[in-house]
C-alpha positions as a printed NumPy array, in Angstrom:
array([[ -87.728,   38.343,  -95.589],
       [ -85.682,   39.439,  -92.594],
       [ -82.194,   40.867,  -93.072],
       [ -79.749,   41.41 ,  -90.211],
       [ -77.187,   44.2  ,  -90.604],
       [ -73.964,   44.743,  -88.676],
       [ -70.994,   47.083,  -88.964],
       [ -67.254,   46.429,  -88.885],
       [ -66.131,   42.942,  -87.865],
       [ -62.533,   43.13 ,  -86.642],
       [ -62.188,   39.522,  -85.502],
       [ -58.848,   38.012,  -84.48 ],
       [ -59.774,   35.38 ,  -81.886],
       [ -62.267,   32.526,  -81.744],
       [ -65.763,   33.96 ,  -81.372],
       [ -67.495,   30.921,  -79.818],
       [ -70.885,   32.256,  -80.871],
       [ -72.502,   28.833,  -80.415],
       [ -71.194,   28.239,  -76.874],
       [ -70.68 ,   31.556,  -75.078],
       [ -73.883,   32.155,  -73.105],
       [ -73.234,   35.899,  -72.847],
       [ -73.235,   36.468,  -76.602],
       [ -75.514,   33.577,  -77.598],
       [ -78.817,   35.562,  -77.544],
       [ -77.418,   38.137,  -79.987],
       [ -76.027,   35.568,  -82.384],
       [ -79.177,   33.482,  -82.213],
       [ -80.996,   36.582,  -83.484],
       [ -78.52 ,   36.874,  -86.349],
       [ -78.722,   33.164,  -87.188],
       [ -82.519,   33.418,  -87.151],
       [ -82.481,   36.047,  -89.908],
       [ -82.97 ,   34.933,  -93.499],
       [ -79.831,   36.829,  -94.556],
       [ -77.137,   38.407,  -92.367],
       [ -74.604,   41.035,  -93.507],
       [ -71.319,   42.173,  -92.004],
       [ -68.333,   44.224,  -93.097],
       [ -65.189,   42.073,  -92.994],
       [ -62.687,   44.64 ,  -91.772],
       [ -59.746,   42.249,  -91.511],
       [ -57.825,   40.453,  -94.255],
       [ -58.263,   36.67 ,  -93.776],
       [ -54.862,   36.062,  -95.373],
       [ -53.024,   34.104,  -92.64 ],
       [ -50.615,   37.078,  -92.628],
       [ -49.423,   36.195,  -96.113],
       [ -48.427,   38.948,  -98.493],
       [ -46.211,   42.022,  -98.33 ],
       [ -47.021,   44.568,  -95.589],
       [ -47.798,   47.908,  -97.19 ],
       [ -46.31 ,   51.18 ,  -96.009],
       [ -49.755,   52.8  ,  -96.05 ],
       [ -52.125,   50.733,  -93.929],
       [ -55.651,   51.589,  -92.864],
       [ -54.27 ,   52.528,  -89.442],
       [ -53.145,   49.132,  -88.21 ],
       [ -52.191,   46.191,  -90.396],
       [ -55.298,   44.025,  -90.099],
       [ -54.026,   40.643,  -91.202],
       [ -55.91 ,   37.726,  -89.661],
       [ -56.127,   33.933,  -89.633],
       [ -58.294,   32.674,  -92.474],
       [ -60.458,   30.758,  -89.986],
       [ -62.102,   34.008,  -88.895],
       [ -64.322,   33.458,  -91.934],
       [ -65.461,   30.129,  -90.477],
       [ -66.215,   31.799,  -87.142],
       [ -68.357,   34.447,  -88.832],
       [ -70.179,   31.844,  -90.908],
       [ -70.937,   29.899,  -87.712],
       [ -72.231,   33.178,  -86.278],
       [ -74.839,   33.28 ,  -89.04 ],
       [ -73.338,   35.617,  -91.596],
       [ -73.699,   34.889,  -95.288],
       [ -72.936,   38.247,  -96.946],
       [ -69.481,   39.806,  -96.527],
       [ -68.511,   43.318,  -97.64 ],
       [ -64.752,   43.497,  -98.19 ],
       [ -64.005,   46.94 ,  -99.678],
       [ -62.305,   48.852,  -96.843],
       [ -59.279,   51.012,  -96.115],
       [ -57.557,   47.801,  -94.953],
       [ -57.98 ,   45.856,  -98.217],
       [ -54.357,   46.519,  -99.217],
       [ -52.737,   46.349,  -95.769],
       [ -50.624,   43.474,  -97.118],
       [ -50.397,   44.866, -100.656],
       [ -51.784,   43.054, -103.673],
       [ -50.178,   39.77 , -102.684],
       [ -51.994,   39.85 ,  -99.332],
       [ -55.299,   40.647, -101.007],
       [ -54.832,   37.703, -103.361],
       [ -54.28 ,   35.449, -100.328],
       [ -57.474,   36.745,  -98.712],
       [ -59.467,   36.209, -101.911],
       [ -58.051,   32.683, -102.13 ],
       [ -59.223,   31.948,  -98.571],
       [ -62.73 ,   33.275,  -99.253],
       [ -63.028,   31.452, -102.564],
       [ -61.905,   28.174, -100.956],
       [ -64.784,   28.489,  -98.496],
       [ -67.266,   29.597, -101.181],
       [ -68.403,   32.559,  -99.085],
       [ -70.423,   35.327, -100.698],
       [ -68.327,   38.497, -100.779],
       [ -68.166,   41.666, -102.834],
       [ -65.97 ,   44.744, -102.986],
       [ -62.545,   43.392, -103.955],
       [ -61.234,   41.678, -107.06 ],
       [ -58.318,   41.225, -109.418],
       [ -59.53 ,   44.215, -111.433],
       [ -62.114,   46.98 , -111.087],
       [ -64.824,   45.037, -112.918],
       [ -64.563,   42.166, -110.44 ],
       [ -64.495,   44.5  , -107.455],
       [ -67.642,   46.304, -108.598],
       [ -69.766,   43.232, -109.285],
       [ -72.522,   42.243, -106.848],
       [ -72.707,   38.922, -105.061],
       [ -76.012,   37.092, -104.632],
       [ -77.378,   35.192, -101.641],
       [ -80.314,   32.991, -102.606],
       [ -82.496,   31.687,  -99.797],
       [ -85.933,   30.025,  -99.865],
       [ -87.437,   33.433,  -99.036],
       [ -85.736,   35.159, -101.986],
       [ -82.451,   36.519, -103.33 ],
       [ -80.444,   39.344, -101.783],
       [ -77.766,   41.099, -103.842],
       [ -74.914,   43.011, -102.23 ],
       [ -72.393,   45.489, -103.654],
       [ -69.477,   46.863, -101.641],
       [ -67.345,   49.983, -102.082],
       [ -65.03 ,   52.197, -100.057],
       [ -64.272,   55.904, -100.227],
       [ -61.419,   55.578,  -97.705],
       [ -58.176,   54.281,  -99.214],
       [ -54.629,   55.407,  -99.94 ],
       [ -53.947,   56.659, -103.452],
       [ -53.241,   53.773, -105.806],
       [ -54.728,   51.103, -103.547],
       [ -58.078,   51.05 , -105.339],
       [ -58.748,   48.459, -108.044],
       [ -57.806,   49.476, -111.586],
       [ -59.774,   48.824, -114.76 ],
       [ -58.75 ,   46.18 , -117.255],
       [ -58.496,   47.417, -120.832],
       [ -57.659,   45.882, -124.187],
       [ -54.072,   44.702, -124.064],
       [ -53.466,   45.442, -120.377],
       [ -54.618,   43.733, -117.197],
       [ -56.279,   45.651, -114.389],
       [ -54.997,   46.198, -110.848],
       [ -56.302,   44.16 , -107.909],
       [ -57.866,   46.129, -105.077],
       [ -61.097,   47.342, -103.544],
       [ -64.002,   49.005, -105.34 ],
       [ -63.103,   52.655, -104.787],
       [ -65.535,   55.556, -104.682],
       [ -63.508,   58.676, -105.434],
       [ -64.676,   62.131, -104.432],
       [ -63.582,   65.706, -105.009],
       [ -62.909,   68.042, -102.11 ],
       [ -63.128,   71.827, -102.259],
       [ -61.903,   74.202,  -99.526],
       [ -63.803,   77.484,  -99.579],
       [ -62.006,   80.402,  -97.932],
       [ -62.272,   84.181,  -97.773],
       [ -60.738,   86.525, -100.352],
       [ -58.075,   87.696,  -97.895],
       [ -57.144,   84.113,  -97.07 ],
       [ -56.865,   83.347, -100.794],
       [ -54.581,   86.326, -101.326],
       [ -52.336,   85.045,  -98.538],
       [ -52.249,   81.506,  -99.968],
       [ -51.441,   82.746, -103.471],
       [ -48.612,   84.837, -102.027],
       [ -47.242,   81.774, -100.214],
       [ -47.477,   79.666, -103.385],
       [ -45.606,   82.249, -105.442],
       [ -42.997,   83.1  , -102.794],
       [ -42.083,   79.439, -102.148],
       [ -41.968,   78.674, -105.864],
       [ -44.862,   76.195, -105.659],
       [ -46.727,   77.993, -108.421],
       [ -43.665,   77.799, -110.697],
       [ -43.395,   74.048, -110.056],
       [ -47.105,   73.557, -110.817],
       [ -46.858,   75.435, -114.089],
       [ -43.784,   73.376, -115.005],
       [ -45.648,   70.111, -114.415],
       [ -48.459,   71.342, -116.649],
       [ -45.949,   72.242, -119.362],
       [ -44.4  ,   68.76 , -119.156],
       [ -47.82 ,   67.134, -119.53 ],
       [ -47.897,   65.568, -116.038],
       [ -50.583,   67.894, -114.685],
       [ -53.507,   69.965, -115.916],
       [ -54.776,   73.399, -115.028],
       [ -58.014,   73.56 , -112.997],
       [ -61.237,   73.747, -114.973],
       [ -61.972,   77.038, -113.256],
       [ -59.122,   79.562, -113.244],
       [ -60.333,   80.989, -109.945],
       [ -59.42 ,   77.73 , -108.171],
       [ -56.002,   77.542, -106.53 ],
       [ -54.487,   74.032, -106.465],
       [ -51.972,   73.753, -103.637],
       [ -50.455,   70.301, -103.373],
       [ -53.394,   67.893, -103.244],
       [ -55.791,   70.573, -102.002],
       [ -58.047,   72.875, -104.021],
       [ -59.124,   76.292, -102.763],
       [ -61.786,   78.727, -103.925],
       [ -63.207,   82.002, -102.623],
       [ -66.739,   81.972, -101.252],
       [ -69.05 ,   83.494,  -98.683],
       [ -69.441,   80.277,  -96.673],
       [ -66.035,   79.11 ,  -95.449],
       [ -65.813,   75.333,  -95.179],
       [ -65.08 ,   72.021,  -96.886],
       [ -67.451,   70.528,  -99.46 ],
       [ -67.243,   67.161, -101.179],
       [ -68.747,   65.698, -104.352],
       [ -68.789,   62.022, -105.372],
       [ -66.958,   61.166, -108.571],
       [ -69.483,   61.119, -111.387],
       [ -68.004,   58.199, -113.326],
       [ -67.755,   56.018, -110.224],
       [ -71.41 ,   56.746, -109.479],
       [ -72.455,   55.819, -113.009],
       [ -70.444,   52.598, -112.943],
       [ -71.852,   51.482, -109.599],
       [ -75.404,   52.477, -110.514],
       [ -75.049,   50.225, -113.56 ],
       [ -74.439,   47.212, -111.305],
       [ -77.207,   48.249, -108.92 ],
       [ -79.627,   48.203, -111.85 ],
       [ -78.303,   44.777, -112.844],
       [ -78.829,   43.506, -109.308],
       [ -82.318,   45.013, -109.252],
       [ -83.263,   42.917, -112.3  ],
       [ -82.144,   39.588, -110.837],
       [ -82.809,   39.784, -107.083],
       [ -85.474,   40.708, -104.558],
       [ -83.435,   42.966, -102.269],
       [ -80.324,   45.019, -103.125],
       [ -77.841,   46.123, -100.457],
       [ -75.109,   48.673, -101.181],
       [ -72.295,   48.716,  -98.631],
       [ -70.094,   51.786,  -98.27 ],
       [ -67.017,   52.086,  -96.046],
       [ -66.553,   55.809,  -95.418],
       [ -64.496,   57.489,  -92.692],
       [ -65.001,   60.973,  -94.137],
       [ -66.834,   63.476,  -91.935],
       [ -69.27 ,   66.333,  -92.406],
       [ -70.426,   69.383,  -90.459],
       [ -72.902,   69.296,  -87.582],
       [ -75.569,   71.891,  -86.823],
       [ -72.983,   74.063,  -85.084],
       [ -70.813,   74.216,  -88.184],
       [ -68.136,   71.94 ,  -86.74 ],
       [ -66.608,   68.91 ,  -88.408],
       [ -68.077,   65.953,  -86.558],
       [ -67.244,   62.243,  -86.929],
       [ -70.9  ,   61.375,  -86.256],
       [ -71.944,   63.248,  -89.414],
       [ -71.28 ,   61.787,  -92.894],
       [ -69.548,   63.89 ,  -95.523],
       [ -71.724,   65.518,  -98.173],
       [ -70.641,   63.131, -100.924],
       [ -71.713,   60.089,  -98.88 ],
       [ -75.313,   61.3  ,  -98.687],
       [ -75.363,   62.125, -102.401],
       [ -73.957,   58.704, -103.232],
       [ -76.475,   56.923, -100.998],
       [ -79.4  ,   58.755, -102.579],
       [ -78.109,   58.015, -106.071],
       [ -77.81 ,   54.287, -105.343],
       [ -81.376,   54.159, -104.054],
       [ -82.518,   56.082, -107.13 ],
       [ -80.804,   53.347, -109.19 ],
       [ -82.676,   50.587, -107.344],
       [ -80.96 ,   49.825, -104.01 ],
       [ -83.167,   48.849, -101.061],
       [ -80.639,   49.259,  -98.215],
       [ -77.499,   51.352,  -97.786],
       [ -75.256,   49.77 ,  -95.145],
       [ -72.585,   52.259,  -94.085],
       [ -69.621,   51.71 ,  -91.773],
       [ -66.033,   52.886,  -91.371],
       [ -65.71 ,   55.508,  -88.599],
       [ -66.119,   52.827,  -85.885],
       [ -69.037,   54.69 ,  -84.3  ],
       [ -72.729,   55.143,  -84.984],
       [ -74.179,   57.618,  -87.438],
       [ -77.881,   58.203,  -87.98 ],
       [ -80.553,   56.409,  -90.   ],
       [ -82.186,   58.244,  -92.884],
       [ -85.283,   56.965,  -94.682],
       [ -85.109,   58.024,  -98.331],
       [ -87.889,   56.987, -100.683],
       [ -89.035,   54.476,  -98.037],
       [ -85.605,   52.83 ,  -97.997],
       [ -83.143,   52.852,  -95.088],
       [ -79.719,   54.479,  -95.204],
       [ -77.559,   53.511,  -92.227],
       [ -74.724,   56.018,  -92.488],
       [ -72.616,   54.025,  -90.047],
       [ -73.423,   50.86 ,  -88.139],
       [ -70.32 ,   51.319,  -85.987],
       [ -68.129,   48.486,  -84.746],
       [ -69.699,   45.056,  -84.461],
       [ -66.608,   43.14 ,  -83.382],
       [ -63.727,   45.333,  -82.227],
       [ -60.595,   43.365,  -81.436],
       [ -58.251,   46.086,  -82.716],
       [ -55.818,   45.578,  -79.855],
       [ -55.351,   41.867,  -80.509],
       [ -53.503,   42.059,  -83.833],
       [ -50.818,   39.388,  -83.258],
       [ -48.3  ,   40.587,  -85.857],
       [ -47.16 ,   44.056,  -86.853],
       [ -44.633,   45.022,  -89.55 ],
       [ -41.671,   47.289,  -88.964],
       [ -43.529,   50.254,  -90.466],
       [ -46.127,   50.062,  -87.688],
       [ -43.419,   50.324,  -85.052],
       [ -42.048,   53.401,  -86.804],
       [ -45.475,   54.975,  -87.164],
       [ -46.33 ,   54.584,  -83.484],
       [ -42.775,   55.422,  -82.354],
       [ -42.561,   52.122,  -80.511],
       [ -39.467,   50.162,  -79.597],
       [ -38.942,   46.949,  -81.54 ],
       [ -38.618,   45.248,  -78.164],
       [ -42.339,   45.735,  -77.578],
       [ -44.854,   43.045,  -78.486],
       [ -47.888,   43.972,  -80.642],
       [ -50.215,   44.262,  -77.624],
       [ -47.676,   46.502,  -75.908],
       [ -47.489,   48.696,  -79.01 ],
       [ -51.274,   49.065,  -78.885],
       [ -51.167,   49.957,  -75.188],
       [ -48.512,   52.578,  -75.917],
       [ -50.618,   53.98 ,  -78.754],
       [ -53.623,   54.328,  -76.419],
       [ -51.605,   55.431,  -73.361],
       [ -52.856,   52.371,  -71.459],
       [ -56.442,   52.858,  -72.613],
       [ -56.624,   56.525,  -71.605],
       [ -56.966,   57.853,  -75.163],
       [ -58.109,   56.656,  -78.578],
       [ -60.703,   53.934,  -79.043],
       [ -60.537,   52.403,  -75.535],
       [ -61.225,   55.753,  -73.853],
       [ -64.522,   56.592,  -75.607],
       [ -67.725,   54.654,  -74.971],
       [ -69.2  ,   55.406,  -78.395],
       [ -66.651,   53.111,  -80.071],
       [ -67.994,   50.208,  -77.98 ],
       [ -71.707,   50.782,  -78.522],
       [ -73.492,   49.664,  -81.647],
       [ -76.765,   48.396,  -83.051],
       [ -78.034,   45.398,  -85.006],
       [ -80.98 ,   46.334,  -87.239],
       [ -83.349,   43.601,  -88.418],
       [ -85.009,   44.831,  -91.607],
       [ -88.238,   43.115,  -92.582],
       [ -89.447,   43.238,  -96.17 ],
       [ -92.705,   42.14 ,  -97.758],
       [ -93.925,   42.196, -101.34 ],
       [ -94.297,   45.987, -101.282],
       [ -90.838,   46.746,  -99.856],
       [ -89.563,   47.684,  -96.42 ],
       [ -92.174,   46.853,  -93.777],
       [ -90.346,   47.578,  -90.523],
       [ -86.967,   47.727,  -88.788],
       [ -86.252,   46.471,  -85.295],
       [ -82.999,   47.903,  -83.976],
       [ -81.25 ,   46.131,  -81.087],
       [ -78.763,   48.028,  -78.872],
       [ -75.477,   46.134,  -78.544],
       [ -72.453,   46.531,  -76.276],
       [ -68.851,   45.538,  -77.009],
       [ -67.839,   45.564,  -73.348],
       [ -65.618,   48.648,  -73.174],
       [ -64.563,   48.104,  -69.557],
       [ -63.497,   44.515,  -70.025],
       [ -59.851,   43.506,  -70.316],
       [ -57.959,   43.915,  -73.573],
       [ -58.414,   40.267,  -74.564],
       [ -62.129,   40.139,  -73.637],
       [ -63.596,   43.393,  -74.892],
       [ -64.726,   43.887,  -78.462],
       [ -67.045,   40.848,  -78.519],
       [ -70.676,   41.971,  -78.936],
       [ -73.655,   41.098,  -76.766],
       [ -77.166,   42.489,  -76.378],
       [ -77.116,   45.549,  -74.144],
       [ -79.581,   45.704,  -71.28 ],
       [ -80.977,   48.082,  -68.675],
       [ -79.78 ,   51.678,  -68.638],
       [ -76.968,   50.926,  -71.058],
       [ -79.433,   49.74 ,  -73.717],
       [ -81.56 ,   52.849,  -73.166],
       [ -78.496,   55.1  ,  -73.458],
       [ -77.478,   53.524,  -76.78 ],
       [ -81.06 ,   53.866,  -78.01 ],
       [ -81.177,   57.51 ,  -76.96 ],
       [ -77.953,   58.246,  -78.844],
       [ -79.016,   56.509,  -82.05 ],
       [ -82.501,   58.007,  -81.885],
       [ -80.973,   61.481,  -81.616],
       [ -78.629,   60.892,  -84.552],
       [ -81.515,   59.562,  -86.639],
       [ -83.816,   62.451,  -85.706],
       [ -81.192,   64.788,  -87.169],
       [ -81.655,   62.798,  -90.401],
       [ -85.429,   63.276,  -90.246],
       [ -86.186,   59.77 ,  -88.96 ],
       [ -88.436,   59.057,  -85.983],
       [ -87.828,   55.864,  -84.013],
       [ -89.983,   54.433,  -81.229],
       [ -88.115,   52.979,  -78.231],
       [ -89.6  ,   50.518,  -75.727],
       [ -88.652,   50.121,  -72.057],
       [ -85.823,   47.719,  -72.964],
       [ -84.159,   50.011,  -75.505],
       [ -85.459,   48.163,  -78.59 ],
       [ -86.001,   50.715,  -81.343],
       [ -88.603,   50.309,  -84.089],
       [ -89.313,   51.959,  -87.396],
       [ -92.546,   51.095,  -89.187],
       [ -93.353,   51.977,  -92.766],
       [ -96.044,   54.638,  -92.953],
       [ -99.24 ,   53.629,  -94.717]])
């Protein structure tokens, strides 16, 4: 069985994957796979719903026909748990679910309650059945799906993976923070909230809670993260279920959170600690592939227990600047005049493409892995370098095509380096095609 994997699909215009000769070779590869996966980064809600104050960055509403375009492109598994799931509040999510259900597409990651959002979806082909679960660690507080209990309905939303963050600082820095907390009265307010029953003291008295941040003293100054234990148990339960009733299990995770590189610097190309722990735990529970995305750029490939973990597949379709409608809150956020059109707001935000996404090549370079499985598991991965046409005009860039020549080799060199840092060796041919073969 061959499975094609892609990253974030931010599609807002017709794709024309069956007619456009430039992109046709790439999409023929995807259509030729037995199963093809993408992360649906937009809400196919026809702009219905109530725009939320807290969006995932931009309000990614979209025409519902983008689903049809992606199906024509060969995709049959759609991850939907992202930081944009509630861009149009619960009403907008319901509209998107309605559009997907009407088309009978296979999606996972959102639902009318937590149980629905956590359940896998199953794609059955003549070659076998592929299960897919979808979750996100990037979301505004309260936007994640809530559990249904006896006597009370749950809350619609995405399948959220919570995590705990700890900031480790020096003893002198802690003394200064405690002095600030006491002097400003923040410590008095915290103790009052505990007394009223709206808050709880930290499990360890040496930890200083300050707002939403927790601080502790340690020798190694830095930020550490841990995945929420209950979320991990709940998702592992569904991975084990999927393992029983399918041939291949994919776990999709949308994670913007960053980790430290070898130089001790926070680096968007490095996943946060909790992401790696989560990925390993899902494979331990029975997953065959971890498909990561979220930061809109590539992160490395790790092989864990002979199973691939793609920490970020980057952008696959990146039409961020073509959002045709923006709510008032977006204009306020980007300090844009209401006289400006949405495309003009985007150009202001990027200073006419001189900063942000348009200014950095790595947001316009991606890969499409083709994972081949046999009866004993993963056999090989062929990884195709792909370009999104950074230097094209606003309305033309963001549509993927197979990279060639020096550009393909440059993308391969970058991904090979990122993967080597994860302990994975890839072989690259003269055209930039990367290969991983299972060791015997």
